[in-house]
Amino acid sequence: MKKDFLKDLNEAQQLAVKHTEGAVMVVAGAGSGKTRVLTYRVAWLINQGVDPFNILALTFTNKAAREMKERIASLMDPSSAKAVWMGTFHSVFARILRAEAHRLGYPSNYTIYDTDDSKSLIRTIIKEKGLDKQLYPAGYVLSRISAAKTSMISPQEYNVNAEIVAQDKASGKPLVGELYSAYASRCKRAGAMDFDDLLCNTHILFEQFPEVLYRYQQQFTHILVDEYQDTNHVQYLIVKSLAANNENLCVVGDDAQSIYAFRGANIQNILNFRRDYPDHTVYKLEQNYRSTGTIVQAANGVIARNRDQIKKTIWTANEAGPLIRLQKAASDNEEGSLVANRIFELRMNLHEPANAFAVLYRTNAQSRAIEEALRRLNIPYRIFGGLSFYSRKEIKDILAYFRLIINPSDEEAIKRIINYPARGIGDTTLNKIIVAADQRRLSLWQAMEMLEEDNLGINTGTRARIREFLDLIGRFRVELRQKDAFVLARQVISATGIMKEMENDDSFEGEARLENIEELLNAISDFAGREREGADVIGQEEAPLPLFRTLEEFMTEVSLITDADTENKEDKEYVSLMTIHAAKGLEFPHVFVVGLEENLFPNIMSIGTRAELEEERRLFYVAITRAMKSVHLSFAETRYRWGSLTFCEPSRFIDDVDQRFIELPQKAAVPPSGMGPGSTSLPSRLNLNKKNYRKLSSVGTNAPPAAASREDDIIPGLQVEHDAFGMGKVLSVEGSGPNRKATVFFPGVGQKQLLLRFARLRIVE
């Protein structure tokens, strides 16, 4: 144990770490060191005599769990860190379900379906039922099923819920409930759970088997939850059940960074913590170690606009730093140029590497203009949120073999690789087997095994090839527990013919696929060589551990990897391009937030209610607080959407930033000749305030804008003039105060709905 390790913490952090009994909520502002508090709290518990085996620490990414374990190991005996039950909600609950799944009618070797598997199964069911795949897109159906599961609504409950049924009918998709029932049934028959099932089934397990819940309550005497503001309803219920015995629960989070409602996260979980645990204690981590004073104060002003929040005052001892730079562009392409030029300038002047910069946007589609501008200036970049390593076809093909060896009932795995590499078993044959399996309530594997008794109209040659396929998988199943993950994986890749097929493809793409397979084997080799961390089954922690790690263990770990856990192993420097959602938890010296326009950010789909708008504002807050040294905001006057040029209004969030912290650049940087386009000349500063902010519309001309008419004077029937749209006629006006809107028809442009506080309409006499 590192001596006096608490000296590494400030006073507020120390108090949060040392308060180990009862319910504790740690409200951790951006950059305040919450991970350090969680890490040191676990170390402190162990130092105070708590058995590591009795500590449960839940995170949202495997990467966060690994980092915490590494930090704990640096503070004390590494074996203690390994004994802690630490991981993501999904990984910890998957581990529990491996031991308990038989109670729910699942095998212990159940498969975990990813999104692609789930969509594939849904598409199969839609086809079998003769439904229109355009009317029932697999992604839409899956999102409805996921929302139901997150709310703990079973297929049976879904189909008798009048409100839900009415919603599906109103959307023109009345059979979603039937698809949900079929999907759940097929998953069960295939011995498979999707990500939502890992949560739902854990809750069902604890609810239906109180003796199991009691055993785990006794096991986990101290529970810690990271990013509590991101928990959904099921996660909340499970944590509450596990902590009910002694309420030694510590949750860490920041309501100001709750941005995942679209995934089912419920901000009320953290806001209502005090209600759930009346004897709780709250500690606020309010010192920001990440950002400059300007960034911290500007972010504070933004989030202060939200009504639903836990009040706190974030501060920093860091230097004030530069003002937040705001730029206006004529178009999205020009915005890309402005951003790229500024990055070029800062790299040259500050000698900063490309890795010091991040460009954040609301939607993935915005990356195009940024990419093109960066390429013109030869600035390296990487887009996050693209196709991850484990989502590449050749990798998923191999993993499907592994899955089938572990669980022969895995329907999606069979469909993927029964004829890969090609072995003469076509779609017609497969469809016959699928239909027969469904009619007889069998798995596909069972249906194929019965072909010697009932040929299903499949010819002798094809049946022989199916038998060879079954025998191949069967041989590997015998060796599943006899060989370590790497040895068996290498044999599978060789014996199935995958390696030979890759080696025969000498194209550039073929070489890349072969390199990916090599990297997969490297990952498995690394996995198989690591010491096994703890026992898998509660009550068997004293049992002797195997000398090697199995392919089944590897697949459990891989199936729970998300994009946030995938680390880039390249040493190259690059500018990071990503959505703001993907940036949460990260930090960069210099951050560019682009596309600050009404209906884009805040997004038009997320401003229907105050709660939705407040989440969009929290998203803006998260974007700003990713920055350590400087923040750059930008918006475009025009942007192409679905092939049509759209005129844009600056985002209301720009007004949320106190004018004291904003700078309008005098002139954007112009790279050396031949390196890229120049930028619009801008005044150095404008006197901004909430009423005259639209002076930005004159940036680049130095000419003062014409005065806008009073918002209350805008009424239906008037002729008005708009800076971008020209002359128009007011058709209607609705709302009041800052939400007062006008619908205006502009000849040549069309009908537009404008927020009057931003529109700067001028009445034409």
Short mmCIF file of N, CA, C and O in Angstrom, two decimals, residues 624-707:
data_model
loop_
_atom_site.label_atom_id
_atom_site.label_comp_id
_atom_site.label_asym_id
_atom_site.label_seq_id
_atom_site.Cartn_x
_atom_site.Cartn_y
_atom_site.Cartn_z
N ILE A 624 -18.12 22.16 -24.46
CA ILE A 624 -17.22 23.22 -24.00
C ILE A 624 -16.21 22.68 -22.98
O ILE A 624 -15.02 23.00 -23.03
N THR A 625 -16.69 21.85 -22.07
CA THR A 625 -15.84 21.39 -20.97
C THR A 625 -14.89 20.27 -21.37
O THR A 625 -14.14 19.77 -20.52
N ARG A 626 -14.88 19.86 -22.64
CA ARG A 626 -13.85 18.92 -23.10
C ARG A 626 -12.51 19.64 -23.26
O ARG A 626 -11.47 19.01 -23.34
N ALA A 627 -12.55 20.98 -23.34
CA ALA A 627 -11.36 21.76 -23.69
C ALA A 627 -10.51 22.08 -22.47
O ALA A 627 -11.02 22.39 -21.39
N MET A 628 -9.22 22.05 -22.66
CA MET A 628 -8.27 22.39 -21.61
C MET A 628 -7.75 23.83 -21.77
O MET A 628 -7.65 24.57 -20.80
N LYS A 629 -7.42 24.21 -23.01
CA LYS A 629 -6.79 25.51 -23.23
C LYS A 629 -7.65 26.49 -24.00
O LYS A 629 -7.68 27.68 -23.69
N SER A 630 -8.33 26.02 -25.05
CA SER A 630 -9.10 26.96 -25.87
C SER A 630 -10.33 26.31 -26.46
O SER A 630 -10.35 25.10 -26.72
N VAL A 631 -11.37 27.15 -26.65
CA VAL A 631 -12.63 26.71 -27.27
C VAL A 631 -12.91 27.60 -28.46
O VAL A 631 -12.73 28.83 -28.40
N HIS A 632 -13.34 26.99 -29.56
CA HIS A 632 -13.66 27.71 -30.79
C HIS A 632 -15.06 27.31 -31.23
O HIS A 632 -15.32 26.12 -31.44
N LEU A 633 -15.95 28.27 -31.34
CA LEU A 633 -17.33 28.02 -31.75
C LEU A 633 -17.54 28.56 -33.16
O LEU A 633 -16.97 29.58 -33.53
N SER A 634 -18.38 27.89 -33.94
CA SER A 634 -18.64 28.39 -35.29
C SER A 634 -20.03 27.98 -35.75
O SER A 634 -20.60 27.01 -35.26
N PHE A 635 -20.56 28.78 -36.69
CA PHE A 635 -21.85 28.46 -37.30
C PHE A 635 -21.83 28.92 -38.74
O PHE A 635 -20.99 29.74 -39.14
N ALA A 636 -22.72 28.37 -39.53
CA ALA A 636 -22.80 28.72 -40.95
C ALA A 636 -24.15 29.36 -41.25
O ALA A 636 -25.16 29.03 -40.62
N GLU A 637 -24.15 30.28 -42.20
CA GLU A 637 -25.40 30.93 -42.60
C GLU A 637 -26.22 30.05 -43.53
O GLU A 637 -27.44 30.15 -43.58
N THR A 638 -25.53 29.18 -44.28
CA THR A 638 -26.22 28.25 -45.18
C THR A 638 -25.60 26.87 -45.05
O THR A 638 -24.41 26.73 -44.75
N ARG A 639 -26.41 25.87 -45.28
CA ARG A 639 -25.93 24.49 -45.17
C ARG A 639 -26.78 23.61 -46.08
O ARG A 639 -28.01 23.77 -46.14
N TYR A 640 -26.16 22.71 -46.80
CA TYR A 640 -26.92 21.79 -47.64
C TYR A 640 -27.48 20.65 -46.79
O TYR A 640 -26.76 20.04 -46.01
N ARG A 641 -28.77 20.40 -46.94
CA ARG A 641 -29.41 19.27 -46.27
C ARG A 641 -30.26 18.54 -47.28
O ARG A 641 -31.13 19.15 -47.91
N TRP A 642 -30.00 17.25 -47.44
CA TRP A 642 -30.73 16.43 -48.41
C TRP A 642 -30.69 17.05 -49.81
O TRP A 642 -31.65 17.04 -50.54
N GLY A 643 -29.53 17.64 -50.13
CA GLY A 643 -29.33 18.17 -51.47
C GLY A 643 -29.86 19.56 -51.71
O GLY A 643 -29.70 20.11 -52.79
N SER A 644 -30.50 20.16 -50.71
CA SER A 644 -31.07 21.50 -50.88
C SER A 644 -30.36 22.49 -49.97
O SER A 644 -30.01 22.18 -48.83
N LEU A 645 -30.14 23.69 -50.48
CA LEU A 645 -29.50 24.74 -49.71
C LEU A 645 -30.49 25.29 -48.69
O LEU A 645 -31.59 25.70 -49.03
N THR A 646 -30.08 25.29 -47.43
CA THR A 646 -30.92 25.76 -46.34
C THR A 646 -30.28 26.96 -45.65
O THR A 646 -29.08 26.96 -45.39
N PHE A 647 -31.08 27.99 -45.39
CA PHE A 647 -30.58 29.15 -44.66
C PHE A 647 -30.69 28.86 -43.16
O PHE A 647 -31.68 28.29 -42.70
N CYS A 648 -29.68 29.27 -42.42
CA CYS A 648 -29.58 28.89 -41.01
C CYS A 648 -29.59 30.10 -40.09
O CYS A 648 -29.10 31.18 -40.45
N GLU A 649 -30.15 29.90 -38.91
CA GLU A 649 -30.11 30.90 -37.85
C GLU A 649 -29.09 30.46 -36.81
O GLU A 649 -29.02 29.28 -36.47
N PRO A 650 -28.30 31.40 -36.27
CA PRO A 650 -27.35 31.02 -35.21
C PRO A 650 -28.07 30.39 -34.02
O PRO A 650 -29.21 30.73 -33.70
N SER A 651 -27.41 29.45 -33.37
CA SER A 651 -27.99 28.72 -32.25
C SER A 651 -28.26 29.63 -31.06
O SER A 651 -27.48 30.52 -30.74
N ARG A 652 -29.36 29.36 -30.37
CA ARG A 652 -29.68 30.08 -29.14
C ARG A 652 -28.61 29.85 -28.08
O ARG A 652 -28.45 30.65 -27.15
N PHE A 653 -27.84 28.74 -28.21
CA PHE A 653 -26.82 28.45 -27.21
C PHE A 653 -25.67 29.45 -27.25
O PHE A 653 -24.97 29.62 -26.25
N ILE A 654 -25.48 30.09 -28.39
CA ILE A 654 -24.43 31.11 -28.45
C ILE A 654 -24.77 32.25 -27.50
O ILE A 654 -23.89 32.81 -26.82
N ASP A 655 -26.05 32.58 -27.41
CA ASP A 655 -26.48 33.63 -26.49
C ASP A 655 -26.29 33.21 -25.03
O ASP A 655 -26.24 34.06 -24.14
N ASP A 656 -26.21 31.90 -24.78
CA ASP A 656 -26.03 31.42 -23.41
C ASP A 656 -24.62 31.68 -22.89
O ASP A 656 -24.37 31.62 -21.68
N VAL A 657 -23.68 31.91 -23.80
CA VAL A 657 -22.30 32.18 -23.40
C VAL A 657 -22.16 33.67 -23.07
O VAL A 657 -22.44 34.52 -23.91
N ASP A 658 -21.75 33.97 -21.86
CA ASP A 658 -21.59 35.36 -21.44
C ASP A 658 -20.66 36.10 -22.40
O ASP A 658 -19.57 35.61 -22.72
N GLN A 659 -21.11 37.28 -22.86
CA GLN A 659 -20.35 38.05 -23.86
C GLN A 659 -18.95 38.40 -23.39
O GLN A 659 -18.05 38.63 -24.21
N ARG A 660 -18.72 38.42 -22.07
CA ARG A 660 -17.38 38.75 -21.56
C ARG A 660 -16.34 37.73 -21.98
O ARG A 660 -15.14 38.03 -21.98
N PHE A 661 -16.79 36.52 -22.32
CA PHE A 661 -15.85 35.45 -22.61
C PHE A 661 -15.75 35.14 -24.10
O PHE A 661 -15.16 34.14 -24.48
N ILE A 662 -16.34 36.00 -24.95
CA ILE A 662 -16.37 35.73 -26.39
C ILE A 662 -15.49 36.74 -27.13
O ILE A 662 -15.49 37.93 -26.84
N GLU A 663 -14.77 36.23 -28.12
CA GLU A 663 -13.96 37.06 -29.00
C GLU A 663 -14.33 36.76 -30.44
O GLU A 663 -14.47 35.59 -30.82
N LEU A 664 -14.49 37.83 -31.22
CA LEU A 664 -14.65 37.66 -32.66
C LEU A 664 -13.32 37.96 -33.32
O LEU A 664 -12.79 39.06 -33.17
N PRO A 665 -12.72 37.00 -34.02
CA PRO A 665 -11.37 37.20 -34.56
C PRO A 665 -11.34 38.28 -35.62
O PRO A 665 -12.28 38.45 -36.40
N GLN A 666 -10.21 39.00 -35.65
CA GLN A 666 -10.06 40.08 -36.63
C GLN A 666 -9.89 39.52 -38.02
O GLN A 666 -10.43 39.99 -38.99
N LYS A 667 -9.09 38.47 -38.10
CA LYS A 667 -8.87 37.84 -39.40
C LYS A 667 -8.45 36.40 -39.17
O LYS A 667 -7.55 36.14 -38.39
N ALA A 668 -9.14 35.49 -39.82
CA ALA A 668 -8.77 34.08 -39.66
C ALA A 668 -7.46 33.83 -40.36
O ALA A 668 -7.10 34.49 -41.32
N ALA A 669 -6.70 32.85 -39.85
CA ALA A 669 -5.38 32.57 -40.39
C ALA A 669 -5.45 32.09 -41.83
O ALA A 669 -6.34 31.36 -42.21
N VAL A 670 -4.49 32.53 -42.64
CA VAL A 670 -4.39 32.08 -44.02
C VAL A 670 -3.09 31.30 -44.16
O VAL A 670 -2.02 31.83 -43.89
N PRO A 671 -3.15 30.04 -44.50
CA PRO A 671 -1.93 29.25 -44.62
C PRO A 671 -1.05 29.78 -45.74
O PRO A 671 -1.49 30.59 -46.57
N PRO A 672 0.19 29.34 -45.77
CA PRO A 672 1.08 29.75 -46.86
C PRO A 672 0.48 29.44 -48.22
O PRO A 672 -0.37 28.57 -48.35
N SER A 673 0.92 30.14 -49.22
CA SER A 673 0.38 29.99 -50.57
C SER A 673 0.40 28.53 -50.99
O SER A 673 1.38 27.82 -50.80
N GLY A 674 -0.73 28.10 -51.56
CA GLY A 674 -0.84 26.74 -52.04
C GLY A 674 -1.32 25.75 -51.00
O GLY A 674 -1.59 24.60 -51.30
N MET A 675 -1.47 26.22 -49.72
CA MET A 675 -1.86 25.31 -48.67
C MET A 675 -3.36 25.26 -48.46
O MET A 675 -3.88 24.42 -47.77
N GLY A 676 -4.10 26.23 -48.99
CA GLY A 676 -5.54 26.20 -48.79
C GLY A 676 -6.14 27.57 -48.93
O GLY A 676 -5.45 28.58 -49.06
N PRO A 677 -7.47 27.67 -48.91
CA PRO A 677 -8.16 28.93 -49.11
C PRO A 677 -8.05 29.83 -47.90
O PRO A 677 -7.86 29.38 -46.78
N GLY A 678 -8.17 31.12 -48.11
CA GLY A 678 -8.16 32.08 -47.01
C GLY A 678 -9.52 32.17 -46.37
O GLY A 678 -10.42 31.40 -46.65
N SER A 679 -9.70 33.15 -45.46
CA SER A 679 -10.94 33.26 -44.71
C SER A 679 -11.46 34.68 -44.74
O SER A 679 -10.75 35.62 -45.09
N THR A 680 -12.69 34.82 -44.34
CA THR A 680 -13.34 36.11 -44.33
C THR A 680 -12.74 37.02 -43.28
O THR A 680 -12.46 36.59 -42.17
N SER A 681 -12.52 38.28 -43.60
CA SER A 681 -12.03 39.24 -42.63
C SER A 681 -13.13 39.57 -41.64
O SER A 681 -14.28 39.76 -42.00
N LEU A 682 -12.77 39.65 -40.34
CA LEU A 682 -13.75 39.87 -39.29
C LEU A 682 -13.31 41.00 -38.37
O LEU A 682 -12.13 41.19 -38.12
N PRO A 683 -14.25 41.77 -37.81
CA PRO A 683 -13.89 42.77 -36.81
C PRO A 683 -13.31 42.09 -35.58
O PRO A 683 -13.66 40.97 -35.27
N SER A 684 -12.43 42.77 -34.86
CA SER A 684 -11.77 42.15 -33.72
C SER A 684 -12.73 41.87 -32.59
O SER A 684 -12.67 40.85 -31.94
N ARG A 685 -13.61 42.81 -32.26
CA ARG A 685 -14.58 42.60 -31.20
C ARG A 685 -15.88 43.30 -31.55
O ARG A 685 -15.89 44.34 -32.19
N LEU A 686 -16.98 42.73 -31.12
CA LEU A 686 -18.27 43.42 -31.22
C LEU A 686 -18.87 43.45 -29.84
O LEU A 686 -18.69 42.52 -29.05
N ASN A 687 -19.59 44.49 -29.53
CA ASN A 687 -20.22 44.59 -28.23
C ASN A 687 -21.47 43.73 -28.23
O ASN A 687 -22.54 44.16 -28.65
N LEU A 688 -21.34 42.48 -27.74
CA LEU A 688 -22.44 41.54 -27.81
C LEU A 688 -23.32 41.65 -26.59
O LEU A 688 -22.86 41.86 -25.48
N ASN A 689 -24.61 41.51 -26.77
CA ASN A 689 -25.51 41.30 -25.65
C ASN A 689 -26.71 40.54 -26.17
O ASN A 689 -26.81 40.23 -27.35
N LYS A 690 -27.63 40.22 -25.28
CA LYS A 690 -28.72 39.33 -25.63
C LYS A 690 -29.68 39.94 -26.65
O LYS A 690 -30.42 39.23 -27.28
N LYS A 691 -29.68 41.27 -26.80
CA LYS A 691 -30.63 41.88 -27.73
C LYS A 691 -30.01 42.20 -29.08
O LYS A 691 -30.68 42.21 -30.09
N ASN A 692 -28.71 42.52 -29.08
CA ASN A 692 -28.13 42.95 -30.36
C ASN A 692 -27.12 41.95 -30.91
O ASN A 692 -26.30 42.30 -31.73
N TYR A 693 -27.20 40.69 -30.45
CA TYR A 693 -26.22 39.71 -30.90
C TYR A 693 -26.22 39.54 -32.42
O TYR A 693 -25.23 39.18 -33.01
N ARG A 694 -27.35 39.82 -33.05
CA ARG A 694 -27.42 39.59 -34.50
C ARG A 694 -26.49 40.50 -35.27
O ARG A 694 -26.45 40.46 -36.49
N LYS A 695 -25.73 41.35 -34.57
CA LYS A 695 -24.69 42.10 -35.28
C LYS A 695 -23.73 41.16 -35.99
O LYS A 695 -23.00 41.57 -36.88
N LEU A 696 -23.72 39.91 -35.56
CA LEU A 696 -22.87 38.93 -36.24
C LEU A 696 -23.21 38.83 -37.72
O LEU A 696 -22.38 38.46 -38.53
N SER A 697 -24.44 39.17 -38.08
CA SER A 697 -24.82 39.06 -39.49
C SER A 697 -24.06 40.05 -40.35
O SER A 697 -24.04 39.94 -41.57
N SER A 698 -23.44 41.06 -39.71
CA SER A 698 -22.68 42.03 -40.49
C SER A 698 -21.19 41.72 -40.51
O SER A 698 -20.41 42.43 -41.12
N VAL A 699 -20.78 40.65 -39.78
CA VAL A 699 -19.37 40.32 -39.74
C VAL A 699 -18.83 40.08 -41.14
O VAL A 699 -19.41 39.38 -41.94
N GLY A 700 -17.69 40.68 -41.44
CA GLY A 700 -17.09 40.52 -42.75
C GLY A 700 -17.29 41.76 -43.61
O GLY A 700 -16.63 41.93 -44.62
N THR A 701 -18.19 42.66 -43.21
CA THR A 701 -18.43 43.86 -44.02
C THR A 701 -18.10 45.14 -43.26
O THR A 701 -17.91 46.18 -43.86
N ASN A 702 -18.06 45.07 -41.91
CA ASN A 702 -17.86 46.24 -41.05
C ASN A 702 -19.00 47.24 -41.13
O ASN A 702 -18.92 48.33 -40.55
N ALA A 703 -20.05 46.89 -41.87
CA ALA A 703 -21.19 47.80 -41.98
C ALA A 703 -22.19 47.47 -40.88
O ALA A 703 -22.50 46.32 -40.64
N PRO A 704 -22.73 48.49 -40.17
CA PRO A 704 -23.70 48.20 -39.11
C PRO A 704 -24.99 47.67 -39.70
O PRO A 704 -25.44 48.13 -40.75
N PRO A 705 -25.63 46.70 -39.05
CA PRO A 705 -26.87 46.14 -39.57
C PRO A 705 -28.02 47.10 -39.36
O PRO A 705 -28.00 47.93 -38.46
N ALA A 706 -29.02 46.93 -40.21
CA ALA A 706 -30.23 47.73 -40.01
C ALA A 706 -30.91 47.28 -38.73
O ALA A 706 -30.86 46.12 -38.36
N ALA A 707 -31.55 48.24 -38.04
CA ALA A 707 -32.17 47.92 -36.77
C ALA A 707 -33.37 46.99 -36.98
O ALA A 707 -34.15 47.17 -37.92
#
